[in-house]
XYZ file of N, CA and C in Angstrom:
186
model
N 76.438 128.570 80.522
C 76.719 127.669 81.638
C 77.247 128.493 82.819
N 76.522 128.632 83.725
C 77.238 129.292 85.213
C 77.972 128.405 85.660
N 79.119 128.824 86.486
C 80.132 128.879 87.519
C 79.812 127.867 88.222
N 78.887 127.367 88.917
C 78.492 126.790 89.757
C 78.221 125.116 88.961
N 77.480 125.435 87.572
C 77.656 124.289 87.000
C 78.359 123.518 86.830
N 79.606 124.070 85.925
C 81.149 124.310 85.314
C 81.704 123.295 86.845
N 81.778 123.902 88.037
C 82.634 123.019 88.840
C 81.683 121.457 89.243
N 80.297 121.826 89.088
C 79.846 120.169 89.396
C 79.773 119.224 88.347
N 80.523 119.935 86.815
C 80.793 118.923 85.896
C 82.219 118.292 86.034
N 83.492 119.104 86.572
C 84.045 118.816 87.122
C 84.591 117.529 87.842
N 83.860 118.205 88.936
C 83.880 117.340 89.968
C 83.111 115.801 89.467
N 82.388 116.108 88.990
C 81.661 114.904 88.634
C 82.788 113.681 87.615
N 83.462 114.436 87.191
C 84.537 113.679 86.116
C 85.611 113.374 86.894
N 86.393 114.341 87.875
C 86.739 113.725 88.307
C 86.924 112.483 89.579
N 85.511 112.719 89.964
C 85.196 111.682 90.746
C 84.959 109.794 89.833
N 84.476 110.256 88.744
C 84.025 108.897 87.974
C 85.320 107.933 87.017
N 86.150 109.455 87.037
C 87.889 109.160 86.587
C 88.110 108.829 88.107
N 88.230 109.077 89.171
C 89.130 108.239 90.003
C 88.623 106.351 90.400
N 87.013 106.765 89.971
C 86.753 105.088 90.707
C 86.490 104.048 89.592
N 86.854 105.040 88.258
C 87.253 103.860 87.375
C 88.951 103.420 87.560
N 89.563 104.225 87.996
C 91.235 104.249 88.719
C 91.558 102.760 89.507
N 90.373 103.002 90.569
C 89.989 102.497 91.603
C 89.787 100.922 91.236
N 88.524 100.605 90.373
C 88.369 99.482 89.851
C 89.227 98.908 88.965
N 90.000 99.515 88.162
C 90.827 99.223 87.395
C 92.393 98.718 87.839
N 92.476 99.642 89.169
C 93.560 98.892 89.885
C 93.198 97.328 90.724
N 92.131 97.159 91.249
C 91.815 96.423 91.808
C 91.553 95.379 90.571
N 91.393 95.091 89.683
C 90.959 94.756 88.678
C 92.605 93.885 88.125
N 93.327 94.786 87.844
C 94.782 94.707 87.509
C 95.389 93.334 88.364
N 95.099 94.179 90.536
C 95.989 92.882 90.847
C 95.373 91.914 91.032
N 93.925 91.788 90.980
C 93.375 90.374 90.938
C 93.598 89.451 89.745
N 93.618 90.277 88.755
C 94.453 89.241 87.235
C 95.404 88.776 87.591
N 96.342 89.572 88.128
C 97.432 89.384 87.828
C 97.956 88.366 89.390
N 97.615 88.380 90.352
C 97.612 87.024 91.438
C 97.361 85.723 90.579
N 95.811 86.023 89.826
C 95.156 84.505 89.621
C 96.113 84.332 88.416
N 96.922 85.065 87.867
C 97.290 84.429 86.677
C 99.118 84.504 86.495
N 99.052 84.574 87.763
C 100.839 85.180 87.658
C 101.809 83.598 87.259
N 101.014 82.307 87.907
C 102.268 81.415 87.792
C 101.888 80.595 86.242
N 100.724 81.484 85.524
C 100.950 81.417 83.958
C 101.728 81.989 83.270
N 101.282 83.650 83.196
C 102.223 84.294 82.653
C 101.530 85.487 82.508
N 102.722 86.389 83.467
C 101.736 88.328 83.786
C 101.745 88.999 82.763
N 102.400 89.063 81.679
C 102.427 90.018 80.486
C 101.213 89.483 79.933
N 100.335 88.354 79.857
C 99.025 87.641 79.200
C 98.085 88.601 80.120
N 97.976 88.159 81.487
C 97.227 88.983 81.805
C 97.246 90.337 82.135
N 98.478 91.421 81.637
C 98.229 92.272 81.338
C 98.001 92.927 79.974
N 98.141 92.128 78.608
C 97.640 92.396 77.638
C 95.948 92.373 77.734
N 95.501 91.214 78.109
C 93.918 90.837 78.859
C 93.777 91.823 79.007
N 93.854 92.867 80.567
C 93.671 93.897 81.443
C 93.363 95.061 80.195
N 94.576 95.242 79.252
C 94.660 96.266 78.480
C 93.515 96.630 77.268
N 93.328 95.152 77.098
C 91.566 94.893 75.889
C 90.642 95.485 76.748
N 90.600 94.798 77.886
C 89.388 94.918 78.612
C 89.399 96.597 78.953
N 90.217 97.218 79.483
C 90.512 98.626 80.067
C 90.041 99.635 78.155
N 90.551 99.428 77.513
C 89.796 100.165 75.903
C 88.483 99.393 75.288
N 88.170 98.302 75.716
C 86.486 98.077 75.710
C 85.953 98.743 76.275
N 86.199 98.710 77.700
C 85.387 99.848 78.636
C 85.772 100.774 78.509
N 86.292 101.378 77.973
C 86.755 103.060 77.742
C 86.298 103.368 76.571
N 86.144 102.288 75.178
C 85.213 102.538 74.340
C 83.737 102.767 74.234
N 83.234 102.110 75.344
C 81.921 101.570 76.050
C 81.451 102.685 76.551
N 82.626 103.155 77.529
C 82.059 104.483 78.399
C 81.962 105.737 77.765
N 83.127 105.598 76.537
C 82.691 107.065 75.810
C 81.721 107.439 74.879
N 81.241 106.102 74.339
C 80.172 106.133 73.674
C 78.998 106.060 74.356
N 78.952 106.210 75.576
C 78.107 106.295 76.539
C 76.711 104.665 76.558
N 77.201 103.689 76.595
C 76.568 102.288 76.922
C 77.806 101.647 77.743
C-alpha cells in the first residue's frame, strides 16, 4: 500500500466518522424536542438502539 493511498483511506474514515457525528447529532436533538415532554432518557435509550443498529449495519457493511 503506498503513502498516498494510506492517507486517502484516512481521510476517507475520517470524513464518513464525522457525518455520521453529524447525523447522529442532529438525529439526537430532533428525538429529543419531539419527545422531551414524554420522557428524554426514553428517547435517548431509542437514540442508543438505533445508533448500534447502524453501527452494526455499517460494520458489516449493509
Amino acid at each position: 500500500m503506498e503513502q498516498s493511498e494510506i492517507r486517502f483511506w484516512i481521510s476517507e474514515v475520517c470524513f464518513w466518522t464525522l457525518s455520521m457525528l453529524a447525523v447522529g447529532g442532529v438525529a439526537l436533538a430532533v428525538i429529543i424536542w419531539l419527545s422531551w415532554p414524554v420522557e428524554p432518557s426514553l428517547a435517548i435509550a431509542l437514540l442508543f438502539v438505533i445508533g448500534i443498529n447502524k453501527l452494526g449495519k455499517w460494520a458489516v457493511g449493509g
